[in-house]
C-alpha positions as a printed NumPy array, in Angstrom:
array([[  8.304, -22.903,  51.485],
       [  8.308, -20.309,  54.113],
       [  5.143, -18.64 ,  55.444],
       [  4.688, -14.726,  56.01 ],
       [  2.615, -12.822,  58.478],
       [  2.788,  -9.099,  57.359],
       [  1.829,  -6.818,  60.286],
       [  0.417,  -2.938,  59.585],
       [ -0.778,   0.135,  61.558],
       [ -3.26 ,   2.078,  61.283],
       [ -4.409,   5.384,  62.992],
       [ -1.572,   6.433,  64.502],
       [  1.669,   5.121,  65.867],
       [  3.021,   3.935,  68.301],
       [  0.588,   1.359,  68.884],
       [  2.828,  -1.61 ,  69.579],
       [  3.089,  -2.905,  66.175],
       [  6.477,  -4.093,  67.472],
       [  5.306,  -5.859,  70.99 ],
       [  2.24 ,  -7.536,  68.691],
       [  4.781,  -8.381,  65.799],
       [  7.364, -10.087,  69.047],
       [  3.995, -11.64 ,  70.624],
       [  2.961, -13.599,  67.283],
       [  6.76 , -14.739,  67.062],
       [  6.57 , -16.16 ,  71.322],
       [  3.254, -17.59 ,  70.424],
       [  4.058, -19.628,  66.73 ],
       [  7.38 , -20.568,  68.497],
       [  5.545, -22.279,  71.611],
       [  3.829, -23.938,  68.813],
       [  7.336, -25.684,  66.997],
       [  7.496, -23.695,  64.329],
       [ 10.844, -22.315,  63.27 ],
       [  9.959, -18.315,  63.31 ],
       [ 12.252, -15.455,  63.226],
       [ 11.237, -11.524,  62.709],
       [ 12.492,  -8.495,  60.342],
       [ 11.45 ,  -4.868,  60.483],
       [ 11.08 ,  -2.914,  58.188],
       [ 11.739,   1.44 ,  58.337],
       [ 10.323,   3.491,  55.681],
       [ 13.037,   6.022,  56.948],
       [ 15.068,   7.119,  54.058],
       [ 18.369,   6.568,  56.578],
       [ 20.477,   3.323,  55.396],
       [ 20.16 ,   2.512,  59.317],
       [ 19.569,   3.77 ,  63.198],
       [ 23.418,   4.132,  63.663],
       [ 23.258,   8.169,  62.863],
       [ 20.186,   8.552,  64.286],
       [ 19.431,  11.554,  67.634],
       [ 18.328,   9.331,  70.463],
       [ 16.408,  12.141,  71.258],
       [ 14.34 ,  12.017,  68.238],
       [ 14.375,   8.069,  67.418],
       [ 15.362,   5.881,  70.798],
       [ 17.483,   3.722,  71.609],
       [ 19.33 ,   1.822,  68.64 ],
       [ 19.699,  -1.694,  69.145],
       [ 23.376,  -3.69 ,  67.66 ],
       [ 23.074,  -7.372,  66.516],
       [ 25.828,  -9.438,  66.504],
       [ 26.77 ,  -9.062,  63.813],
       [ 27.151,  -5.471,  63.914],
       [ 23.685,  -4.141,  62.214],
       [ 22.628,  -0.876,  63.776],
       [ 18.639,  -1.14 ,  63.576],
       [ 15.708,   0.015,  64.788],
       [ 14.725,  -0.585,  68.864],
       [ 11.861,  -3.462,  67.919],
       [ 14.446,  -5.72 ,  66.737],
       [ 14.947,  -5.305,  70.617],
       [ 11.54 ,  -6.595,  71.166],
       [ 11.666,  -8.91 ,  68.808],
       [ 14.606, -10.643,  70.386],
       [ 13.648, -10.522,  73.452],
       [  9.894, -11.711,  73.142],
       [ 10.925, -15.033,  70.439],
       [ 15.006, -15.663,  72.638],
       [ 16.075, -15.761,  68.676],
       [ 19.569, -13.825,  68.167],
       [ 18.423, -11.18 ,  64.382],
       [ 21.213, -10.053,  62.156],
       [ 21.094,  -7.574,  59.23 ],
       [ 18.911,  -9.066,  57.761],
       [ 16.217,  -8.228,  60.095],
       [ 16.074,  -5.141,  59.215],
       [ 15.154,  -2.684,  55.988],
       [ 14.911,   0.607,  55.242],
       [ 14.187,   2.45 ,  52.558],
       [ 17.594,   3.853,  52.413],
       [ 19.147,   0.641,  52.315],
       [ 17.344,  -0.53 ,  48.953],
       [ 17.029,   2.939,  47.189],
       [ 20.942,   2.647,  48.178],
       [ 20.64 ,  -1.261,  46.666],
       [ 19.182,  -0.449,  43.731],
       [ 21.019,   2.459,  42.434],
       [ 24.2  ,   0.849,  42.81 ],
       [ 22.524,  -1.618,  41.123],
       [ 21.708,   0.836,  38.055],
       [ 24.908,   2.088,  37.67 ],
       [ 26.564,  -1.101,  37.456],
       [ 24.379,  -1.623,  34.346],
       [ 22.138,  -4.904,  36.012],
       [ 19.292,  -3.63 ,  34.596],
       [ 20.661,  -3.177,  31.001],
       [ 19.694,   0.545,  30.236],
       [ 16.089,   0.07 ,  31.517],
       [ 14.131,   2.492,  33.095],
       [ 14.254,   1.678,  36.818],
       [ 11.253,   2.481,  38.465],
       [  9.496,   1.922,  42.051],
       [  7.117,  -1.118,  40.247],
       [  8.944,  -3.018,  39.635],
       [ 12.804,  -2.459,  40.686],
       [ 12.31 ,  -1.129,  44.348],
       [  9.354,  -3.441,  45.426],
       [ 11.12 ,  -6.466,  43.626],
       [ 14.34 ,  -5.589,  45.498],
       [ 12.39 ,  -5.053,  48.727],
       [ 10.708,  -9.271,  47.979],
       [ 13.918, -10.684,  47.426],
       [ 15.299,  -9.36 ,  50.997],
       [ 12.035, -10.784,  52.748],
       [ 11.944, -13.966,  50.945],
       [ 15.959, -14.228,  51.564],
       [ 15.529, -13.469,  55.538],
       [ 12.507, -16.47 ,  55.265],
       [ 15.446, -19.   ,  54.149],
       [ 14.827, -22.339,  56.459],
       [ 12.139, -20.395,  58.582],
       [  8.624, -21.573,  59.397],
       [  7.483, -18.044,  59.327],
       [  8.877, -14.842,  58.776],
       [  7.   , -12.182,  61.317],
       [  7.35 ,  -8.914,  58.944],
       [  6.728,  -5.437,  60.589],
       [  5.56 ,  -2.074,  58.549],
       [  7.082,   0.508,  60.079],
       [  4.498,   3.605,  60.445],
       [  0.639,   4.278,  59.824],
       [ -0.638,   2.706,  57.154],
       [ -1.392,   6.029,  54.159],
       [  2.203,   7.403,  55.377],
       [  3.78 ,   8.39 ,  51.962],
       [  7.571,   7.203,  51.784],
       [  5.845,   3.653,  53.027],
       [  3.963,   3.296,  49.948],
       [  6.683,   1.16 ,  48.085],
       [  6.644,  -1.116,  50.851],
       [  2.998,  -1.902,  51.301],
       [  2.526,  -2.365,  47.278],
       [  5.719,  -5.054,  47.508],
       [  3.619,  -6.837,  50.35 ],
       [  0.688,  -6.929,  48.383],
       [  2.592,  -8.603,  45.294],
       [  4.123, -10.729,  47.789],
       [  1.197, -13.001,  48.068],
       [  1.007, -13.307,  44.246],
       [  4.439, -14.8  ,  44.532],
       [  4.537, -17.102,  47.217],
       [  0.772, -18.014,  47.106],
       [ -2.137, -16.831,  48.589],
       [ -1.893, -19.339,  51.155],
       [  1.36 , -18.359,  52.278],
       [  0.982, -14.796,  53.198],
       [ -1.558, -13.434,  56.426],
       [ -2.131,  -9.437,  56.526],
       [ -2.726,  -8.267,  60.418],
       [ -3.396,  -4.857,  60.816],
       [ -2.872,  -3.027,  64.486],
       [ -5.521,  -0.19 ,  64.683],
       [ -7.28 ,   1.389,  67.445],
       [-10.554,   1.725,  68.429],
       [-10.169,   4.757,  70.508],
       [-12.389,   6.023,  73.666],
       [-14.317,   9.105,  73.635],
       [-14.61 ,  10.512,  77.418],
       [-17.299,  13.096,  76.556],
       [-19.513,  10.212,  74.74 ],
       [-18.448,   7.427,  77.484],
       [-17.977,   4.953,  74.389],
       [-15.748,   3.747,  72.021],
       [-15.291,   4.66 ,  68.318],
       [-14.918,   2.519,  65.271],
       [-14.803,   5.11 ,  62.409],
       [-11.335,   5.351,  62.739],
       [-10.38 ,   1.935,  61.867],
       [-13.108,   1.191,  59.403],
       [-11.032,   4.489,  57.301],
       [ -7.713,   2.48 ,  58.504],
       [ -8.661,  -0.851,  56.817],
       [-10.71 ,   1.077,  53.71 ],
       [ -7.118,   2.86 ,  52.968],
       [ -5.811,  -0.685,  53.015],
       [ -8.253,  -2.061,  50.957],
       [ -7.854,   0.841,  48.606],
       [ -4.329,  -0.257,  47.1  ],
       [ -5.239,  -4.395,  47.984],
       [ -4.325,  -5.46 ,  50.996],
       [ -7.395,  -7.484,  53.035],
       [ -6.273,  -7.824,  55.675],
       [ -7.116, -11.434,  57.424],
       [ -7.112, -10.11 ,  61.786],
       [ -7.564,  -6.805,  62.935],
       [ -5.913,  -6.215,  66.26 ],
       [ -7.753,  -3.35 ,  68.062],
       [ -5.81 ,  -1.678,  70.607],
       [ -8.078,   0.139,  72.769],
       [ -8.351,   1.002,  77.526],
       [-11.596,  -0.678,  77.583],
       [-13.698,  -3.88 ,  76.787],
       [-15.41 ,  -3.932,  73.512],
       [-18.253,  -5.932,  73.72 ],
       [-19.652,  -8.522,  70.6  ],
       [-22.014,  -5.912,  68.71 ],
       [-18.607,  -3.396,  68.115],
       [-17.054,  -6.779,  67.467],
       [-19.257,  -8.044,  64.891],
       [-19.606,  -4.043,  63.557],
       [-16.   ,  -4.087,  63.01 ],
       [-16.295,  -7.372,  61.131],
       [-19.014,  -6.376,  59.005],
       [-17.681,  -3.129,  57.77 ],
       [-13.963,  -4.377,  57.844],
       [-15.172,  -8.082,  56.038],
       [-13.368, -10.194,  58.317],
       [-14.566, -12.981,  60.705],
       [-16.136, -11.981,  63.983],
       [-13.555, -13.985,  65.514],
       [-10.309, -12.027,  63.587],
       [-11.141,  -9.003,  65.822],
       [ -8.989,  -9.365,  68.583],
       [ -9.052,  -7.017,  71.353],
       [ -5.693,  -5.992,  72.81 ],
       [ -6.458,  -3.684,  75.909],
       [ -3.954,  -2.04 ,  77.9  ],
       [ -1.437,  -4.514,  79.758],
       [  0.15 ,  -3.639,  83.347],
       [  3.668,  -5.025,  81.289],
       [  4.197,  -5.555,  77.748],
       [  5.348,  -9.643,  78.773],
       [  1.743,  -9.973,  79.198],
       [  0.996,  -9.259,  76.017],
       [  1.483, -12.855,  74.563],
       [ -0.636, -14.33 ,  77.006],
       [ -3.158, -11.498,  75.875],
       [ -3.198, -11.874,  72.164],
       [ -3.684, -16.435,  73.194],
       [ -6.477, -15.696,  74.849],
       [ -8.189, -13.8  ,  72.393],
       [ -7.51 , -16.848,  69.349],
       [ -4.783, -14.903,  67.999],
       [ -2.262, -17.38 ,  66.93 ],
       [ -4.599, -19.941,  66.428],
       [ -5.945, -18.074,  63.635],
       [ -2.546, -17.15 ,  62.7  ],
       [ -2.174, -21.026,  61.897],
       [ -5.362, -21.525,  60.479],
       [ -5.071, -19.138,  57.485],
       [ -1.317, -20.72 ,  56.988],
       [ -2.884, -23.737,  56.92 ],
       [ -0.216, -25.318,  59.551],
       [ -1.086, -27.278,  62.35 ],
       [ -2.722, -25.887,  65.636],
       [ -4.166, -28.366,  67.872],
       [ -1.481, -27.927,  70.284],
       [ -1.521, -25.266,  73.053],
       [  1.37 , -23.371,  73.817],
       [  3.163, -24.133,  77.351],
       [  2.842, -19.906,  78.225],
       [  4.081, -20.925,  82.134],
       [  7.076, -19.117,  81.502],
       [  5.78 , -16.081,  80.534],
       [  3.229, -16.34 ,  83.387],
       [  5.669, -16.401,  85.581],
       [  7.36 , -13.399,  84.624],
       [  3.816, -11.841,  84.727],
       [  3.282, -12.591,  88.024],
       [  6.901, -11.756,  89.169],
       [  6.647,  -8.347,  87.431],
       [  3.507,  -7.655,  88.794],
       [  3.007,  -8.71 ,  92.174],
       [  6.162,  -8.681,  93.644],
       [  6.609,  -8.344,  97.696],
       [  9.938,  -5.783,  97.867],
       [ 11.193,  -2.712,  95.746],
       [ 14.482,  -1.788,  95.018],
       [ 15.212,   2.067,  93.418],
       [ 17.928,   2.472,  90.763],
       [ 18.827,   5.335,  89.864],
       [ 19.724,   6.002,  86.269],
       [ 22.193,   8.819,  85.617],
       [ 22.23 ,   9.104,  82.025],
       [ 22.385,  11.774,  79.061],
       [ 19.202,  11.106,  77.181],
       [ 16.785,  10.692,  79.952],
       [ 14.277,  12.67 ,  78.552],
       [ 13.261,  10.178,  75.862],
       [ 11.203,   7.273,  77.129],
       [ 12.834,   4.655,  74.673],
       [ 16.659,   6.406,  74.678],
       [ 17.881,   3.887,  77.382],
       [ 14.591,   1.309,  76.337],
       [ 17.092,  -1.828,  76.472],
       [ 18.914,  -1.046,  79.864],
       [ 15.197,  -0.459,  81.808],
       [ 13.73 ,  -3.315,  80.15 ],
       [ 17.011,  -5.79 ,  81.277],
       [ 16.698,  -3.989,  85.063],
       [ 13.452,  -5.198,  84.939],
       [ 14.471,  -8.763,  84.188],
       [ 16.968,  -8.56 ,  86.582],
       [ 14.246,  -7.42 ,  89.397],
       [ 11.833, -10.743,  87.743],
       [ 15.065, -13.18 ,  88.768],
       [ 14.96 , -12.1  ,  92.016],
       [ 11.551, -11.297,  92.465],
       [ 11.484,  -7.208,  92.758],
       [  9.892,  -4.345,  91.903],
       [ 12.903,  -2.056,  89.852],
       [ 11.884,   1.241,  90.535],
       [ 13.68 ,   3.451,  88.071],
       [ 14.407,   6.966,  88.958],
       [ 15.997,   8.947,  86.266],
       [ 18.435,  11.379,  86.404],
       [ 20.002,  13.714,  83.945],
       [ 23.596,  14.166,  84.479],
       [ 23.917,  17.026,  83.737],
       [ 22.38 ,  18.31 ,  87.437],
       [ 25.366,  16.358,  88.96 ],
       [ 27.755,  18.664,  87.491],
       [ 25.14 ,  20.931,  89.757],
       [ 23.524,  20.173,  92.106],
       [ 24.815,  17.648,  95.408],
       [ 25.707,  14.108,  94.595],
       [ 24.858,  13.158,  97.983],
       [ 20.882,  14.805,  98.153],
       [ 20.082,  13.584,  94.743],
       [ 21.477,  10.311,  94.704],
       [ 20.774,   9.502,  98.999],
       [ 17.342,   7.286,  97.454],
       [ 19.367,   4.937,  95.435],
       [ 19.676,   1.61 ,  95.789],
       [ 22.093,   0.974,  92.856],
       [ 23.24 ,   3.335,  90.57 ],
       [ 23.546,   2.605,  86.757],
       [ 25.129,   4.635,  83.72 ],
       [ 24.176,   4.237,  80.849],
       [ 26.519,   4.674,  77.388],
       [ 25.869,   8.13 ,  75.066],
       [ 28.417,   9.861,  72.578],
       [ 30.184,  13.457,  73.339],
       [ 31.341,  15.429,  76.815],
       [ 27.777,  16.553,  77.724],
       [ 27.301,  15.65 ,  81.235],
       [ 30.196,  13.745,  82.118],
       [ 31.672,  15.214,  84.44 ],
       [ 27.989,  14.245,  86.002],
       [ 28.212,  10.926,  85.097],
       [ 32.183,  11.083,  87.628],
       [ 30.295,  12.539,  90.428],
       [ 27.925,   9.346,  90.336],
       [ 30.62 ,   6.901,  90.224],
       [ 32.472,   8.413,  92.853],
       [ 29.498,   9.066,  94.892],
       [ 29.042,   5.186,  94.791],
       [ 32.068,   4.05 ,  95.285],
       [ 33.38 ,   6.38 ,  98.091],
       [ 29.704,   4.941, 100.122],
       [ 29.779,   1.356,  98.784],
       [ 26.71 ,   1.27 ,  96.729],
       [ 26.338,  -0.546,  93.781],
       [ 27.702,   1.221,  90.516],
       [ 26.873,  -0.696,  86.714],
       [ 28.691,   1.271,  83.944],
       [ 28.206,   0.495,  80.508],
       [ 30.137,   1.817,  77.759],
       [ 30.543,   5.691,  78.427],
       [ 29.227,   4.735,  82.108],
       [ 32.208,   2.525,  81.628],
       [ 34.51 ,   4.376,  80.95 ],
       [ 33.652,   7.794,  83.305],
       [ 34.153,   4.894,  85.884],
       [ 37.625,   4.671,  84.508],
       [ 38.14 ,   8.495,  84.897],
       [ 37.166,   8.742,  88.427],
       [ 39.351,   6.144,  89.47 ],
       [ 42.364,   7.949,  87.892],
       [ 41.357,  10.847,  88.822],
       [ 40.584,  10.35 ,  92.519],
       [ 42.773,   7.164,  93.615],
       [ 45.617,   7.371,  91.393],
       [ 45.612,  11.087,  91.766],
       [ 46.138,  11.939,  88.736],
       [ 45.48 ,  15.584,  88.016],
       [ 44.977,  15.726,  84.277],
       [ 43.244,  12.196,  84.049],
       [ 39.957,  12.723,  81.577],
       [ 39.006,  11.056,  77.765],
       [ 40.104,  12.082,  74.704],
       [ 36.578,  13.434,  74.351],
       [ 36.831,  15.727,  77.749],
       [ 40.074,  17.252,  76.304],
       [ 40.884,  16.533,  72.898],
       [ 44.485,  18.394,  72.847],
       [ 45.872,  16.038,  75.077],
       [ 48.4  ,  12.964,  73.893],
       [ 47.53 ,  10.845,  76.635],
       [ 44.383,  10.041,  77.69 ],
       [ 43.135,   7.379,  80.031],
       [ 39.722,   7.011,  77.308],
       [ 41.144,   7.663,  73.74 ],
       [ 40.405,   6.482,  70.833],
       [ 40.677,   3.407,  69.046],
       [ 43.948,   2.81 ,  67.314],
       [ 41.841,   1.488,  64.042],
       [ 39.658,   4.718,  64.621],
       [ 43.018,   6.63 ,  64.784],
       [ 43.829,   6.35 ,  61.316],
       [ 40.172,   6.877,  60.049],
       [ 39.992,  10.335,  61.611],
       [ 39.659,  12.442,  58.553],
       [ 37.529,  10.389,  56.851],
       [ 34.797,  10.622,  60.475],
       [ 35.653,   6.91 ,  61.343],
       [ 33.522,   3.905,  62.103],
       [ 32.742,   2.295,  65.333],
       [ 33.435,  -0.961,  66.987],
       [ 29.875,  -2.892,  66.144],
       [ 28.751,  -6.231,  67.215],
       [ 29.713,  -9.613,  69.028],
       [ 33.903,  -9.953,  70.602],
       [ 34.621, -12.449,  72.84 ],
       [ 36.245, -11.732,  76.414],
       [ 38.1  , -13.47 ,  78.601],
       [ 36.945, -13.112,  81.946],
       [ 39.057, -13.687,  85.813],
       [ 38.814, -16.356,  87.572],
       [ 37.392, -15.124,  91.548],
       [ 35.875, -12.225,  90.035],
       [ 32.52 , -10.88 ,  90.334],
       [ 32.137, -10.923,  86.641],
       [ 32.915, -14.492,  86.15 ],
       [ 31.391, -15.596,  89.171],
       [ 28.046, -13.319,  87.585],
       [ 28.373, -14.77 ,  84.633],
       [ 29.323, -18.549,  85.831],
       [ 32.206, -19.045,  83.233],
       [ 35.122, -17.39 ,  81.905],
       [ 34.591, -16.953,  78.602],
       [ 32.13 , -14.997,  77.034],
       [ 30.686, -12.69 ,  74.147],
       [ 28.937,  -9.087,  74.038],
       [ 28.03 ,  -6.776,  72.074],
       [ 29.839,  -3.577,  71.019],
       [ 28.8  ,   0.024,  70.479],
       [ 32.03 ,   2.57 ,  70.601],
       [ 34.82 ,   4.419,  69.293],
       [ 36.736,   5.202,  72.555],
       [ 38.329,   2.326,  75.118],
       [ 40.396,   2.375,  77.971],
       [ 44.09 ,   3.696,  77.499],
       [ 45.92 ,   0.555,  78.092],
       [ 49.191,   2.432,  78.951],
       [ 46.97 ,   3.382,  82.653],
       [ 46.763,  -0.134,  83.064],
       [ 49.092,  -0.974,  85.532],
       [ 48.944,   1.589,  87.191],
       [ 45.65 ,   1.255,  88.376],
       [ 46.116,  -2.442,  88.89 ],
       [ 48.248,  -1.065,  91.206],
       [ 45.844,   1.102,  93.103],
       [ 43.036,  -1.936,  93.18 ],
       [ 41.444,  -2.275,  90.034],
       [ 40.865,  -5.242,  88.028],
       [ 40.367,  -5.308,  84.382],
       [ 39.111,  -8.221,  81.911],
       [ 40.688,  -9.31 ,  78.668],
       [ 41.78 ,  -5.487,  77.021],
       [ 39.902,  -4.24 ,  79.88 ],
       [ 36.168,  -5.131,  78.608],
       [ 34.983,  -5.384,  81.782],
       [ 36.545,  -3.101,  84.829],
       [ 35.681,  -4.042,  88.488],
       [ 36.835,  -2.674,  92.351],
       [ 37.339,  -5.792,  94.747],
       [ 36.176,  -5.538,  97.938],
       [ 33.539,  -3.275,  96.996],
       [ 29.495,  -4.279,  97.065],
       [ 29.05 ,  -3.936,  93.231],
       [ 31.467,  -1.799,  91.092],
       [ 31.429,  -3.196,  88.03 ],
       [ 31.998,  -1.14 ,  84.347],
       [ 31.599,  -3.213,  80.863],
       [ 32.634,  -1.427,  77.511],
       [ 30.351,  -3.487,  75.771],
       [ 26.441,  -3.496,  75.93 ],
       [ 24.865,  -6.324,  77.749],
       [ 21.542,  -4.776,  77.796],
       [ 20.799,  -6.123,  74.227],
       [ 21.515,  -9.953,  74.9  ],
       [ 19.048,  -9.743,  78.318],
       [ 15.995, -11.966,  78.242],
       [ 12.542, -11.454,  80.094],
       [ 12.693, -15.129,  81.093],
       [ 16.693, -15.095,  80.964],
       [ 18.579, -11.957,  82.186],
       [ 21.814, -10.655,  81.8  ],
       [ 24.018, -11.644,  84.034],
       [ 25.792,  -8.502,  85.172],
       [ 22.101,  -7.108,  85.212],
       [ 21.18 , -10.084,  87.147],
       [ 24.127,  -9.463,  89.388],
       [ 23.608,  -5.64 ,  89.691],
       [ 19.675,  -6.271,  90.884],
       [ 21.191,  -8.54 ,  93.542],
       [ 23.764,  -6.647,  94.99 ],
       [ 21.107,  -3.66 ,  94.828],
       [ 18.733,  -5.963,  97.024],
       [ 20.834,  -6.937,  99.673],
       [ 22.114,  -2.971,  99.54 ],
       [ 18.632,  -2.351, 100.197],
       [ 18.048,  -4.903, 102.944],
       [ 21.085,  -3.957, 104.841],
       [ 19.708,  -0.229, 104.807],
       [ 16.862,  -1.077, 105.811],
       [ 18.903,  -3.044, 108.538],
       [ 16.914,  -6.369, 107.498],
       [ 20.39 ,  -7.817, 106.964],
       [ 23.93 ,  -7.041, 109.51 ],
       [ 26.693,  -5.139, 106.566]])
């Protein structure tokens, strides 16, 4: 039978439940177990696809096209397993399912209630997601005490009865704050958080205590006494220089041993964390630094481009350099001088986005990079604006634009996908999930991947207008497979991808295009310093 680790959070949000869940997955996988992660989000949205990046951060897309919470990105990066639509549950998804069943008459006229109908639907999804796994790690979003999270907490409470208490571990992530005025850590918030859990019938096995200062033995014993857990089950998790040190820190505290013991699984062997130690060392102690300008539309929100930022760091780890990312609001390039604003950059990355706001600034950044041989990497909308810039300034098409930039023009360079045109009155959908792509031999993209057939994840409804393909090719732009990738031969690195390669990047296995982009940026940095011949 599959076993479950349920991770809840208390006191405040943003404690790092997702990082903890991913780290637990890493440690259990290193012990030879088949594991996966699942995220529960208590919001009423069916998925994260329509949520504003300024409010919610990035949307993480899985191979099967699910638009999910950004924590699934943490899971994939930490556990190095491909997740699916099954790995994401929301209140909206649960209630939609139950209401459809009620409308079909599945409940035979019975009164439909939160208990048992909502909680049963939640449990069925958990059990289905755990099929063929040794352990499923489930993160419950939000904070204990939130009204919208109560049905999920009740569902996981019932899971101990349904699958057996010996097959369930409850891990509670909580805050032990340091009061500067008193010069001491305080345990009361943790006590109250655990009391709230116990009030609804969940007795946590393990407490992961987020803290900025060391906890002494006396404090751990106090928390253990008041929260009814063994002292060794009070796990200290201090702020780390990088999130990739969290699996190592939790292992040193014995978290994986405790979980395996409570689940009745073998915990004699030690996990090999040498690859993670190498990642941490290269992240913290690199000999060089490379400056990357991130020219985007949502740079004010730290999580809007989370996977892009992490993928850049993965490339830096691969080449043993620190990636210093400087966020540039694309609208600033519409009024300012790109040469002055971007003069610090060893490389420029233009990420995805929606709408016309700021796209002229992206075009200005692409023009600056093309004319000055600065490494440039465009993703989705970024790639599309690279094409528009090339069409305008190299092919001399004065009306070159995207359909969003000028909806009245019938033949834009970037236009609505054909299947989206048919859905215009319905609001359209998007091209979502993994699609294959054939690369052209001898190109930088093919060299970066080391193969000609690849698969990448998409999230867009606009694409390159193929009626312009021949004209742009004659002007020198190379395109791959219905223009999934564009690149400019002879340039240091001028590559744009219609897809989101950042979604498949890992700290121990960076995405090929991010790896190649950072390599080109490092070379450009050394040329500028005079360390290499141009």
